[in-house]
């Protein structure tokens, strides 16, 4: 059924407008999409590149409340920042819109209304906390009161930030609404659920049978979601910030942010072109969503099911999601300020945007999580861009000016040798290799091929040594005619290779390609893909400009400065956090959407993969996503139980270990735990803990340990016991 697409519609995940852009975002869904789109444009194909800010959802309303501004002011600020950062990095969207736009509100509401009219939603009533003064339902975070554990008067309805207890609003003493100070009351509320299970059979067929070509990380995640079984999901929320639910009895309700955000792709296309329907409704469109791995379920399962239900729109042809990019061996974390921010990079390394693009692509997390280090950034720049690519172009231009009067020399077919032929072949063959890799979303491979081509150029120059040919001729005089012919051929081929390199590097490093065009005095039209592989791109006798350095060496000091900056910023942030606990704050904000969802329906789709719901902040890859995904069956193998520590003592000659007796109700266990540096034994007695009860017994310091207790590790390494939020019967199982 593979037909040649008539047009391409390429989208990048809508970034969430409550924080700036970092390199993890870029590497995940923006740079790969931009490379792909620039390549398609060079192919002169009809392509539209769509993106915009995602501006709805609870985290934004909370940030607004905290900063004492309106949600609109929050999104205005970050929308501007994001847009600017993309421009700085030459991400060439055809439109960068936003979901607070009027067109989007209309489009999303109409979409919802269509599904509603077609009777595709389920209506369900649940009980939620309500503020009678402010006349609004309250997310848990909007409820504050006294912590039942530590008596902190400022605990939130989902967590006490002083003692770290996780709470529900019911547990707070003197609960109050943060909006009006009213006592929250429970009230029934109605929401509209989208029954994903009705689309399960179709999704299985569409993804698992018909899209086996999807990247294995994407296909695998889809399969695991589908194997767990799909359930109804609430597509509306009680809130005043978002797209209003377009129904009469839906006052104070908005569309769930994950319902409206992907529709943002459609809205933005509408804003871009009057022909938007060609892109969204005609079967010969190829729709491709570039995203990070945290968004796979939304783009591969929920949004396609919505599109299918609606019926008028094309479905994505591919969803080439990337894995995560780590930084210096750790997860990128907005809350810990462990990130390289794009706006800061641009400031610190002016004119080096292409270098960042290069490093992020050559090291892209295409198939697995990858690591960005400042050292590898420096190495890639100095040894690949400067020493291989830049060096070849520079040598060619210097030699051309020195040996060929600054003009493209003639090519003498009669004296062509095997070395020349081999390089010409390499230039011609590289086209299909690079092209195929890009078409298959293997951008690293394609970029490697480009650098390898430049490497071949250097090798060729090294073998030919045109600079020696003059010296062989008598005393610096004119070289012999034959020697000059050899020089001409060598420089001619090298210049044609430079022209090819400009075409090939253009999707990846557009500013570099532009500089090369300037040096070669050619117009951008030369960069069109149909010229790739050709060896007559620069005309004989044409005079070219003197060389400009394409890349500069990056010094050790610059790298050291960045590493110090990263560490200092991160330490400052954690020092600040220990005072204000803003860290947990941020993490909580991002989980609020999930929490609402979880409470409403206790949907395994959400609880088992909670972090994936976080949206957008593909950014905030804090600690929770550090392990590979497991199936529900894997999780079910754990026997977790509530137990009470009855005795605790230090283990002799082991300053980290404590020997604990734990009562599991049905039996008592001895557990050796490496927590001695964090707790005094006396304080642990009579404390409830969660025990991994079916861990194989093992000996530590001669003591048989029969299980393990769960602790949480704070970023500074401090351990906290994980325990039930109220006294629980020993032996109760934890699921
Ligand atoms: Zn507390």
XYZ file of C-alpha atoms and ligand atoms in Angstrom:
736
model
C 0.000 0.000 0.000
C 3.077 2.210 -0.014
C 2.288 5.171 -2.254
C 4.518 8.150 -2.829
C 3.273 10.868 -0.520
C 2.207 14.056 -2.179
C 2.949 16.157 0.878
C 4.650 15.863 4.215
C 3.283 17.142 7.489
C 5.940 17.104 10.179
C 5.262 17.988 13.801
C 7.495 18.353 16.842
C 6.102 17.814 20.346
C 4.563 21.008 21.684
C 6.873 22.168 24.483
C 5.169 23.030 27.749
C 5.181 26.780 28.342
C 6.337 26.802 31.936
C 10.096 26.674 31.548
C 12.937 27.405 29.126
C 14.382 25.051 26.511
C 17.331 22.757 27.243
C 19.494 20.492 25.114
C 17.503 17.387 26.066
C 14.431 18.887 24.393
C 16.428 19.800 21.310
C 17.952 16.359 20.924
C 14.609 14.665 21.530
C 12.120 16.096 19.112
C 13.227 19.383 17.549
C 16.616 18.836 15.966
C 15.750 15.488 14.339
C 12.548 16.969 12.921
C 14.404 20.008 11.635
C 17.024 17.852 9.882
C 14.279 15.791 8.292
C 12.330 18.844 7.168
C 15.364 20.645 5.757
C 16.214 17.515 3.806
C 12.659 17.285 2.431
C 12.758 20.933 1.437
C 16.070 20.330 -0.360
C 14.257 17.517 -2.169
C 11.731 20.174 -3.226
C 8.950 18.171 -1.642
C 5.860 19.788 -0.242
C 6.476 19.853 3.498
C 5.041 21.789 6.427
C 6.792 21.877 9.781
C 4.430 22.524 12.687
C 4.975 23.322 16.326
C 3.834 25.649 19.108
C 3.687 26.089 22.852
C 1.395 23.918 24.941
C -0.116 26.435 27.310
C -2.784 24.640 29.297
C -2.806 22.320 32.301
C -2.619 22.580 36.068
C 1.151 23.174 36.392
C 0.712 26.519 34.652
C -2.146 27.646 36.877
C -0.118 26.700 39.933
C 2.939 28.549 38.755
C 0.768 31.570 38.093
C -0.704 31.408 41.566
C 2.731 31.121 43.155
C 4.172 33.980 41.195
C 1.080 36.088 41.737
C 0.424 36.539 38.031
C -2.206 35.264 35.631
C -1.765 31.990 33.739
C -1.747 34.047 30.548
C 1.241 36.008 31.825
C 3.087 32.771 32.594
C 2.542 31.356 29.127
C 3.287 34.670 27.425
C 6.656 34.746 29.109
C 7.676 31.191 28.276
C 6.152 31.137 24.817
C 8.376 34.054 23.916
C 11.437 32.403 25.444
C 10.825 29.105 23.689
C 10.196 30.730 20.337
C 13.390 32.738 20.609
C 15.478 29.698 21.624
C 14.214 27.746 18.604
C 15.094 30.622 16.305
C 18.565 30.835 17.790
C 19.114 27.157 17.030
C 17.788 27.527 13.457
C 14.859 25.189 14.063
C 12.922 26.100 10.946
C 9.261 25.691 11.850
C 6.858 26.925 9.223
C 4.771 28.040 12.145
C 5.364 28.185 15.867
C 1.922 28.772 17.312
C 0.390 28.354 20.757
C -2.583 26.587 22.255
C -3.994 29.708 23.885
C -4.764 31.039 20.405
C -8.351 31.597 19.356
C -8.081 29.279 16.368
C -6.896 26.504 18.622
C -9.684 26.957 21.162
C -12.214 26.770 18.342
C -10.559 23.798 16.675
C -10.213 21.795 19.886
C -13.763 22.583 20.995
C -15.155 21.585 17.593
C -13.189 18.352 17.677
C -14.622 17.535 21.105
C -18.128 18.458 20.008
C -17.923 16.137 17.032
C -17.005 13.159 19.234
C -19.722 14.206 21.678
C -22.362 14.441 18.983
C -21.324 11.064 17.652
C -21.927 9.692 21.140
C -18.363 8.573 21.584
C -17.849 9.732 25.185
C -18.986 8.144 28.435
C -20.298 10.527 31.083
C -19.317 9.675 34.652
C -19.878 11.342 38.005
C -17.212 11.344 40.728
C -16.764 13.236 43.998
C -14.139 15.942 44.212
C -13.238 18.722 46.622
C -14.961 21.992 45.911
C -14.444 25.580 47.061
C -17.889 27.096 47.624
C -16.563 30.646 47.911
C -14.430 30.532 44.785
C -17.066 28.304 43.172
C -14.535 25.928 41.736
C -13.327 22.375 42.109
C -9.922 22.039 43.680
C -6.969 19.952 42.601
C -5.311 18.449 45.704
C -2.512 20.929 45.450
C -4.954 23.773 45.934
C -5.888 22.473 49.384
C -3.689 23.302 52.342
C -3.840 22.476 56.044
C -1.894 21.091 58.983
C 0.157 17.960 58.416
C -1.111 15.078 60.589
C 2.447 13.726 60.822
C 4.642 16.717 61.669
C 2.047 19.426 62.417
C 3.432 21.691 59.691
C 0.593 24.193 59.173
C 1.354 24.663 55.473
C 1.004 21.112 54.156
C -0.654 20.554 50.782
C -3.467 18.196 49.921
C -1.076 15.886 48.144
C 2.074 16.234 50.222
C 3.687 17.784 53.267
C 6.867 19.347 52.069
C 8.304 19.644 55.537
C 8.309 15.974 56.492
C 7.846 14.584 53.004
C 4.703 12.593 53.868
C 2.485 11.963 50.947
C -1.040 12.966 51.886
C -4.564 13.067 50.626
C -6.766 16.132 51.302
C -8.881 14.082 53.749
C -5.894 13.695 56.084
C -5.176 17.404 56.508
C -6.147 18.990 59.814
C -8.123 22.211 59.205
C -8.121 21.947 55.415
C -8.480 25.229 53.557
C -8.756 26.224 49.942
C -5.706 28.189 48.843
C -7.951 30.229 46.592
C -10.417 31.613 49.117
C -9.500 30.113 52.487
C -12.870 28.344 52.493
C -13.227 24.851 53.936
C -13.364 22.528 50.942
C -16.385 20.313 50.655
C -16.941 17.201 48.588
C -19.114 17.678 45.610
C -20.155 15.562 42.708
C -18.676 16.433 39.378
C -19.295 15.105 35.911
C -16.646 14.329 33.349
C -16.454 12.947 29.829
C -14.422 9.815 29.349
C -13.016 8.535 26.108
C -13.345 4.730 26.007
C -9.940 3.769 24.641
C -10.782 0.102 25.019
C -13.184 0.454 22.085
C -10.207 1.214 19.853
C -7.929 -1.464 21.222
C -8.535 -4.036 18.511
C -8.079 -1.461 15.812
C -4.896 -0.087 17.448
C -3.456 -3.586 17.689
C -4.031 -4.112 14.007
C -2.855 -0.653 12.976
C 0.334 -0.561 15.059
C 1.339 -4.138 15.741
C 0.456 -5.482 12.272
C 0.662 -2.537 9.924
C 3.489 -0.494 11.431
C 6.165 -3.024 12.182
C 8.627 -0.562 10.617
C 8.298 1.859 13.536
C 11.399 2.253 15.652
C 11.739 -0.654 18.055
C 11.599 1.556 21.161
C 8.287 3.007 19.948
C 6.793 -0.262 18.772
C 7.820 -1.986 22.003
C 6.249 0.642 24.218
C 3.009 0.567 22.229
C 2.862 -3.193 22.470
C 3.329 -3.119 26.206
C 0.519 -0.555 26.650
C -1.788 -2.540 24.435
C -0.934 -5.768 26.209
C -1.912 -4.196 29.517
C -5.338 -3.407 28.126
C -6.778 0.061 27.530
C -9.429 1.782 29.618
C -11.624 4.848 29.551
C -9.806 8.061 30.217
C -11.267 11.367 31.401
C -10.891 13.998 28.708
C -12.157 16.919 30.790
C -11.072 18.623 34.003
C -12.513 21.032 36.543
C -10.540 24.193 35.901
C -10.887 27.629 34.445
C -7.668 27.538 32.449
C -7.846 25.719 29.166
C -10.238 25.075 26.313
C -13.764 25.334 27.720
C -15.813 22.186 27.314
C -18.303 23.233 24.614
C -21.413 21.888 26.335
C -24.197 23.625 28.186
C -23.802 21.775 31.464
C -20.040 22.120 31.602
C -19.444 25.397 33.391
C -15.963 25.484 34.955
C -14.746 22.556 32.928
C -11.977 22.467 30.368
C -10.543 19.863 28.028
C -7.830 17.662 29.461
C -4.505 19.113 28.366
C -3.608 15.915 26.560
C -6.859 16.045 24.635
C -6.297 19.568 23.419
C -2.505 19.689 22.946
C -2.151 17.338 19.954
C -5.120 19.030 18.286
C -2.771 22.025 18.465
C -0.971 20.544 15.455
C -4.166 20.883 13.450
C -4.892 24.398 14.722
C -1.388 25.599 13.910
C -1.643 24.212 10.380
C -4.933 26.096 10.010
C -3.193 29.280 11.060
C -0.372 28.603 8.633
C -2.267 27.919 5.449
C -5.731 28.048 3.954
C -4.898 24.672 2.371
C -4.594 23.094 5.805
C -7.183 20.448 4.996
C -4.987 19.060 2.217
C -2.388 18.274 4.856
C -4.769 16.851 7.427
C -7.460 15.163 5.433
C -5.946 13.750 2.249
C -4.689 10.205 2.279
C -1.582 11.028 0.240
C -0.189 13.107 3.117
C 2.608 11.632 5.152
C 2.144 12.750 8.763
C 5.153 12.336 11.024
C 5.288 13.175 14.739
C 8.734 13.751 16.221
C 8.583 13.352 19.989
C 10.527 12.269 23.069
C 9.891 8.843 24.543
C 7.766 10.220 27.378
C 5.100 11.154 24.833
C 4.832 7.880 22.969
C 1.504 6.753 24.413
C -0.160 10.063 23.607
C 1.022 10.161 20.014
C 0.756 6.478 19.189
C -2.338 5.436 21.084
C -4.540 8.225 22.458
C -4.273 10.822 19.686
C -4.585 8.269 16.857
C -7.643 6.814 18.609
C -9.101 10.334 18.786
C -8.321 10.916 15.093
C -9.820 7.566 14.186
C -12.942 8.325 16.213
C -13.285 11.708 14.536
C -12.876 10.129 11.138
C -11.900 13.097 8.994
C -8.161 13.120 9.562
C -5.112 11.202 8.421
C -3.206 9.099 10.922
C 0.507 9.394 11.621
C 2.631 7.423 9.241
C 5.482 7.297 11.697
C 6.317 8.490 15.209
C 10.098 8.433 15.427
C 10.510 9.048 19.157
C 13.934 9.495 20.641
C 15.056 8.228 24.002
C 16.454 10.626 26.597
C 19.672 12.593 26.578
C 21.521 12.619 29.886
C 24.019 15.228 30.973
C 27.416 14.350 32.431
C 26.122 10.916 33.411
C 22.966 12.107 35.158
C 19.378 12.657 34.122
C 18.715 16.175 32.932
C 16.622 17.836 35.621
C 14.930 21.193 35.441
C 14.221 21.184 39.143
C 17.823 20.481 40.069
C 19.033 22.905 37.409
C 21.052 20.048 35.951
C 20.711 21.174 32.378
C 22.352 23.067 29.574
C 19.876 25.814 28.729
C 19.755 26.803 25.090
C 19.556 30.546 25.766
C 22.668 30.310 27.935
C 24.582 28.219 25.440
C 23.888 30.728 22.695
C 25.214 33.434 24.974
C 28.337 31.557 26.040
C 29.215 30.208 22.592
C 28.096 32.825 20.080
C 28.191 31.562 16.518
C 28.508 27.950 17.676
C 24.873 26.903 17.235
C 25.891 24.518 14.476
C 28.407 22.902 16.797
C 25.658 22.166 19.293
C 23.474 20.820 16.487
C 26.363 18.654 15.380
C 27.069 17.217 18.812
C 23.396 16.635 19.600
C 22.890 14.819 16.307
C 26.094 12.800 16.209
C 25.341 11.674 19.752
C 21.549 11.592 19.462
C 19.620 9.195 21.730
C 18.037 7.532 18.699
C 17.871 4.010 20.031
C 18.869 4.314 23.678
C 19.502 6.979 26.301
C 22.737 8.808 25.588
C 25.036 11.098 27.469
C 26.078 14.660 26.673
C 29.323 15.667 28.332
C 31.150 18.943 27.874
C 34.321 16.992 27.168
C 32.671 15.076 24.348
C 31.278 18.363 23.055
C 34.818 19.734 22.879
C 36.211 16.536 21.358
C 33.548 16.330 18.663
C 34.129 19.957 17.754
C 37.905 19.863 17.753
C 38.515 16.472 16.231
C 35.606 16.157 13.810
C 34.350 19.596 12.826
C 37.672 21.456 13.038
C 40.160 18.725 12.139
C 38.199 16.834 9.527
C 35.403 18.863 7.942
C 36.688 22.405 8.469
C 40.230 21.399 7.741
C 39.391 19.840 4.383
C 37.399 22.835 3.185
C 40.026 25.257 4.394
C 42.941 23.384 2.806
C 41.112 23.148 -0.481
C 40.440 26.874 -0.590
C 43.946 27.838 0.522
C 45.500 25.563 -2.112
C 43.137 26.814 -4.796
C 44.208 30.388 -4.100
C 47.861 29.452 -3.925
C 48.092 27.045 -6.833
C 45.201 27.933 -9.136
C 44.894 31.732 -8.966
C 41.756 31.619 -6.880
C 39.726 30.072 -9.680
C 38.121 26.710 -10.260
C 40.793 24.946 -12.340
C 40.139 22.893 -15.461
C 39.614 19.192 -15.260
C 41.885 17.177 -17.553
C 40.108 13.947 -18.297
C 43.074 12.390 -20.059
C 45.293 12.247 -16.972
C 42.712 11.052 -14.461
C 44.084 8.272 -12.242
C 42.655 5.640 -9.914
C 42.885 7.831 -6.827
C 40.828 10.522 -8.576
C 38.322 7.973 -9.816
C 37.935 6.468 -6.398
C 37.125 9.817 -4.764
C 34.682 10.724 -7.546
C 32.938 7.404 -6.963
C 32.787 8.037 -3.262
C 31.165 11.439 -3.849
C 28.588 9.919 -6.177
C 27.795 6.962 -3.935
C 27.422 8.968 -0.778
C 24.175 10.483 -2.035
C 22.050 7.362 -1.743
C 23.653 6.366 1.546
C 22.927 9.708 3.220
C 19.498 9.892 1.661
C 18.471 6.418 2.817
C 19.665 7.044 6.353
C 17.699 10.293 6.607
C 14.555 8.717 5.150
C 14.805 6.019 7.811
C 15.287 8.612 10.579
C 18.866 7.426 11.154
C 20.315 10.887 11.408
C 23.452 9.892 13.276
C 24.332 7.445 10.560
C 23.721 10.052 7.863
C 25.862 12.644 9.619
C 28.621 10.118 10.128
C 28.571 9.490 6.386
C 29.012 13.219 5.699
C 32.017 13.472 8.003
C 33.417 10.333 6.466
C 33.195 11.939 3.067
C 35.220 14.914 4.312
C 37.667 12.423 5.774
C 38.052 10.860 2.317
C 38.826 14.329 1.000
C 41.637 14.797 3.501
C 43.034 11.393 2.675
C 42.957 12.225 -1.005
C 44.822 15.498 -0.491
C 47.354 13.676 1.639
C 47.977 11.163 -1.130
C 48.096 13.714 -3.916
C 50.203 16.317 -2.092
C 49.549 19.009 -4.715
C 51.712 21.457 -2.737
C 54.770 19.301 -3.461
C 54.233 19.364 -7.182
C 55.394 22.982 -7.367
C 58.542 22.264 -5.418
C 59.459 19.430 -7.737
C 59.562 21.857 -10.563
C 62.677 23.947 -10.873
C 63.371 26.382 -8.056
C 59.957 27.680 -7.201
C 59.347 28.583 -10.800
C 56.172 27.617 -12.583
C 55.435 23.882 -12.294
C 55.744 21.865 -15.444
C 52.619 21.685 -17.567
C 51.995 18.114 -16.527
C 52.426 18.925 -12.844
C 50.018 21.847 -13.199
C 47.464 19.550 -14.844
C 47.735 17.194 -11.883
C 47.330 20.086 -9.459
C 44.308 21.287 -11.445
C 42.640 17.911 -11.316
C 43.253 17.514 -7.615
C 41.921 20.965 -6.694
C 39.028 20.642 -9.121
C 37.860 17.422 -7.526
C 38.342 18.808 -4.014
C 36.265 21.873 -4.863
C 33.463 19.731 -6.270
C 33.644 17.736 -3.073
C 33.302 20.973 -1.064
C 30.146 21.786 -3.020
C 28.788 18.314 -2.226
C 29.685 18.647 1.415
C 27.706 21.882 1.549
C 24.643 20.085 0.158
C 25.011 17.142 2.524
C 25.722 19.173 5.657
C 22.904 21.630 4.963
C 20.082 19.784 6.750
C 22.311 19.270 9.772
C 24.337 22.487 9.988
C 22.486 25.094 7.932
C 24.668 28.064 8.904
C 27.795 26.183 7.903
C 26.283 25.335 4.532
C 25.437 29.019 4.065
C 29.005 30.077 4.833
C 30.270 27.556 2.321
C 27.913 28.883 -0.343
C 29.240 32.360 0.335
C 32.845 31.168 -0.090
C 31.931 29.356 -3.304
C 29.884 32.347 -4.512
C 26.890 30.159 -5.256
C 23.274 30.758 -4.411
C 21.293 28.598 -2.008
C 19.712 26.854 -4.962
C 22.902 24.863 -5.319
C 21.996 23.178 -2.048
C 19.050 21.405 -3.646
C 19.302 17.682 -3.189
C 19.190 16.846 -6.883
C 22.684 18.380 -7.116
C 24.113 15.944 -4.596
C 26.547 13.420 -6.026
C 27.297 15.607 -9.039
C 30.891 16.569 -9.739
C 30.326 19.516 -12.072
C 28.721 21.886 -9.592
C 31.355 24.626 -9.692
C 32.171 25.936 -13.171
C 35.710 26.055 -14.467
C 37.273 29.514 -14.390
C 34.878 30.765 -11.712
C 36.746 32.773 -9.072
C 35.974 31.935 -5.476
C 36.331 33.887 -2.262
C 39.180 33.381 0.186
C 38.494 30.747 2.847
C 36.751 31.566 6.079
C 37.179 29.337 9.082
C 34.012 27.285 9.404
C 34.701 26.179 12.975
C 37.014 27.297 15.743
C 38.819 25.194 18.282
C 37.139 25.082 21.672
C 39.645 25.555 24.490
C 39.940 23.560 27.710
C 39.177 26.658 29.794
C 35.813 27.151 28.084
C 34.862 23.594 28.932
C 36.037 23.900 32.518
C 33.973 27.066 32.883
C 30.872 25.220 31.696
C 31.417 22.271 34.013
C 31.930 24.582 36.980
C 28.862 26.572 36.009
C 26.744 23.451 35.782
C 27.849 22.211 39.180
C 27.491 25.576 40.884
C 24.036 26.200 39.455
C 22.928 22.784 40.544
C 24.344 23.190 44.059
C 22.764 26.618 44.453
C 19.482 25.139 43.433
C 19.688 22.336 45.953
C 20.779 24.697 48.744
C 17.772 26.813 47.902
C 15.605 23.715 47.840
C 16.561 22.597 51.292
C 15.283 25.912 52.559
C 12.147 26.285 50.513
C 11.705 22.760 49.276
C 11.020 24.234 45.901
C 12.446 21.105 44.441
C 9.681 18.811 45.533
C 7.383 21.591 44.582
C 8.422 21.445 40.996
C 8.250 17.696 40.872
C 4.824 17.756 42.384
C 3.601 20.310 39.916
C 4.407 18.026 37.108
C 2.615 15.124 38.600
C -0.570 16.958 39.330
C -2.181 16.118 36.056
C -1.460 12.462 36.635
C -2.722 12.581 40.146
C -6.066 13.926 39.104
C -6.314 11.249 36.523
C -5.260 8.553 38.967
C -7.765 9.569 41.568
C -10.570 9.827 39.139
C -10.343 6.449 37.625
C -7.437 4.558 39.092
C -6.492 3.707 35.576
C -3.559 1.319 35.285
C -2.667 3.081 32.084
C -1.722 6.012 34.220
C -0.509 4.574 37.467
C 1.886 2.090 35.972
C 3.487 4.640 33.775
C 2.808 7.749 35.708
C 5.880 9.648 34.716
C 4.973 9.418 31.076
C 1.899 11.441 31.670
C 3.929 14.370 32.805
C 3.863 15.869 29.399
C 6.142 18.038 27.615
C 8.617 18.527 30.209
C 10.329 15.801 28.360
C 12.506 18.220 30.105
C 12.088 17.014 33.499
C 13.783 13.740 33.296
C 14.485 13.704 37.011
C 15.212 10.490 38.776
C 12.014 8.646 38.106
C 12.738 7.565 34.585
C 16.107 6.063 35.213
C 15.239 2.428 34.649
C 13.956 0.524 31.656
C 10.253 -0.046 31.429
C 8.930 -3.264 32.940
C 5.707 -5.106 32.314
C 2.956 -5.358 34.874
C 3.919 -8.997 35.264
C 7.435 -7.962 36.261
C 6.016 -5.660 38.886
C 3.581 -8.293 40.134
C 6.487 -10.561 41.020
C 7.325 -8.320 43.969
C 5.753 -9.245 47.298
C 5.635 -5.929 49.151
C 4.296 -5.920 52.720
C 3.747 -3.546 55.558
C 5.847 -4.385 58.623
C 6.794 -2.780 61.936
C 10.390 -2.537 63.098
C 10.485 -4.124 66.574
C 14.216 -3.939 67.280
C 17.114 -2.133 65.626
C 20.827 -2.366 66.424
C 24.142 -1.548 64.818
C 26.066 -4.363 63.167
C 29.547 -4.691 64.649
C 32.417 -3.500 62.469
C 30.053 -2.322 59.763
C 29.352 1.364 60.076
C 26.653 1.376 57.407
C 24.580 -1.587 58.509
C 21.702 -1.940 60.921
C 20.207 -5.258 61.989
C 16.421 -4.960 62.198
C 13.692 -7.280 63.413
C 10.548 -6.634 61.446
C 7.094 -7.906 62.309
C 5.174 -8.839 59.154
C 2.124 -9.987 61.091
C 2.268 -13.494 59.741
C 5.951 -13.844 60.677
C 8.991 -11.983 62.031
C 12.002 -11.301 59.830
C 15.609 -10.331 60.373
C 16.670 -7.703 57.883
C 20.126 -6.188 57.504
C 19.882 -2.743 56.000
C 22.561 -0.270 54.879
C 20.919 2.728 56.495
C 22.989 3.198 59.672
C 24.335 6.563 58.578
C 20.880 8.007 58.172
C 18.932 6.786 61.203
C 19.567 6.213 64.861
C 18.437 2.697 65.830
C 16.233 3.840 68.764
C 14.208 6.106 66.512
C 13.362 3.282 64.177
C 11.678 1.060 66.732
C 7.886 0.958 66.279
C 8.145 2.566 62.861
C 6.204 1.016 60.027
C 8.034 0.259 56.799
C 7.456 -1.360 53.444
C 9.300 -4.657 53.068
C 10.238 -6.563 49.937
C 9.189 -9.862 51.456
C 10.127 -12.278 48.688
C 13.705 -11.131 48.155
C 16.003 -14.165 48.239
C 17.686 -14.307 51.689
C 21.364 -13.419 51.674
C 24.103 -13.202 54.277
C 25.642 -9.868 55.256
C 28.430 -9.868 57.867
C 27.412 -13.356 58.812
C 23.784 -12.410 59.457
C 21.073 -13.880 57.223
C 18.987 -10.986 55.873
C 15.462 -12.058 54.914
C 14.103 -9.157 52.926
C 14.671 -5.494 52.300
C 13.035 -2.286 53.484
C 12.201 0.506 51.042
C 13.793 3.941 51.345
C 13.756 7.019 49.162
C 17.011 8.725 48.315
C 17.052 12.493 48.079
C 19.323 14.081 45.476
C 21.922 14.841 48.154
C 22.007 11.152 49.083
C 19.931 11.427 52.244
C 17.675 8.419 52.888
C 14.038 8.647 53.945
C 11.927 5.689 55.053
C 8.955 4.907 52.881
C 5.977 4.137 55.075
C 2.179 4.013 55.012
C 0.496 7.309 55.717
C -1.488 5.928 58.601
C -1.065 2.966 60.922
C -1.635 -0.145 58.835
C -2.060 -3.780 59.796
C 1.262 -5.626 59.605
C 1.456 -7.994 56.663
C -0.860 -5.897 54.482
C 0.298 -6.212 50.928
C 1.394 -3.147 48.984
C 0.432 -2.835 45.355
Zn 4.510 16.955 57.687
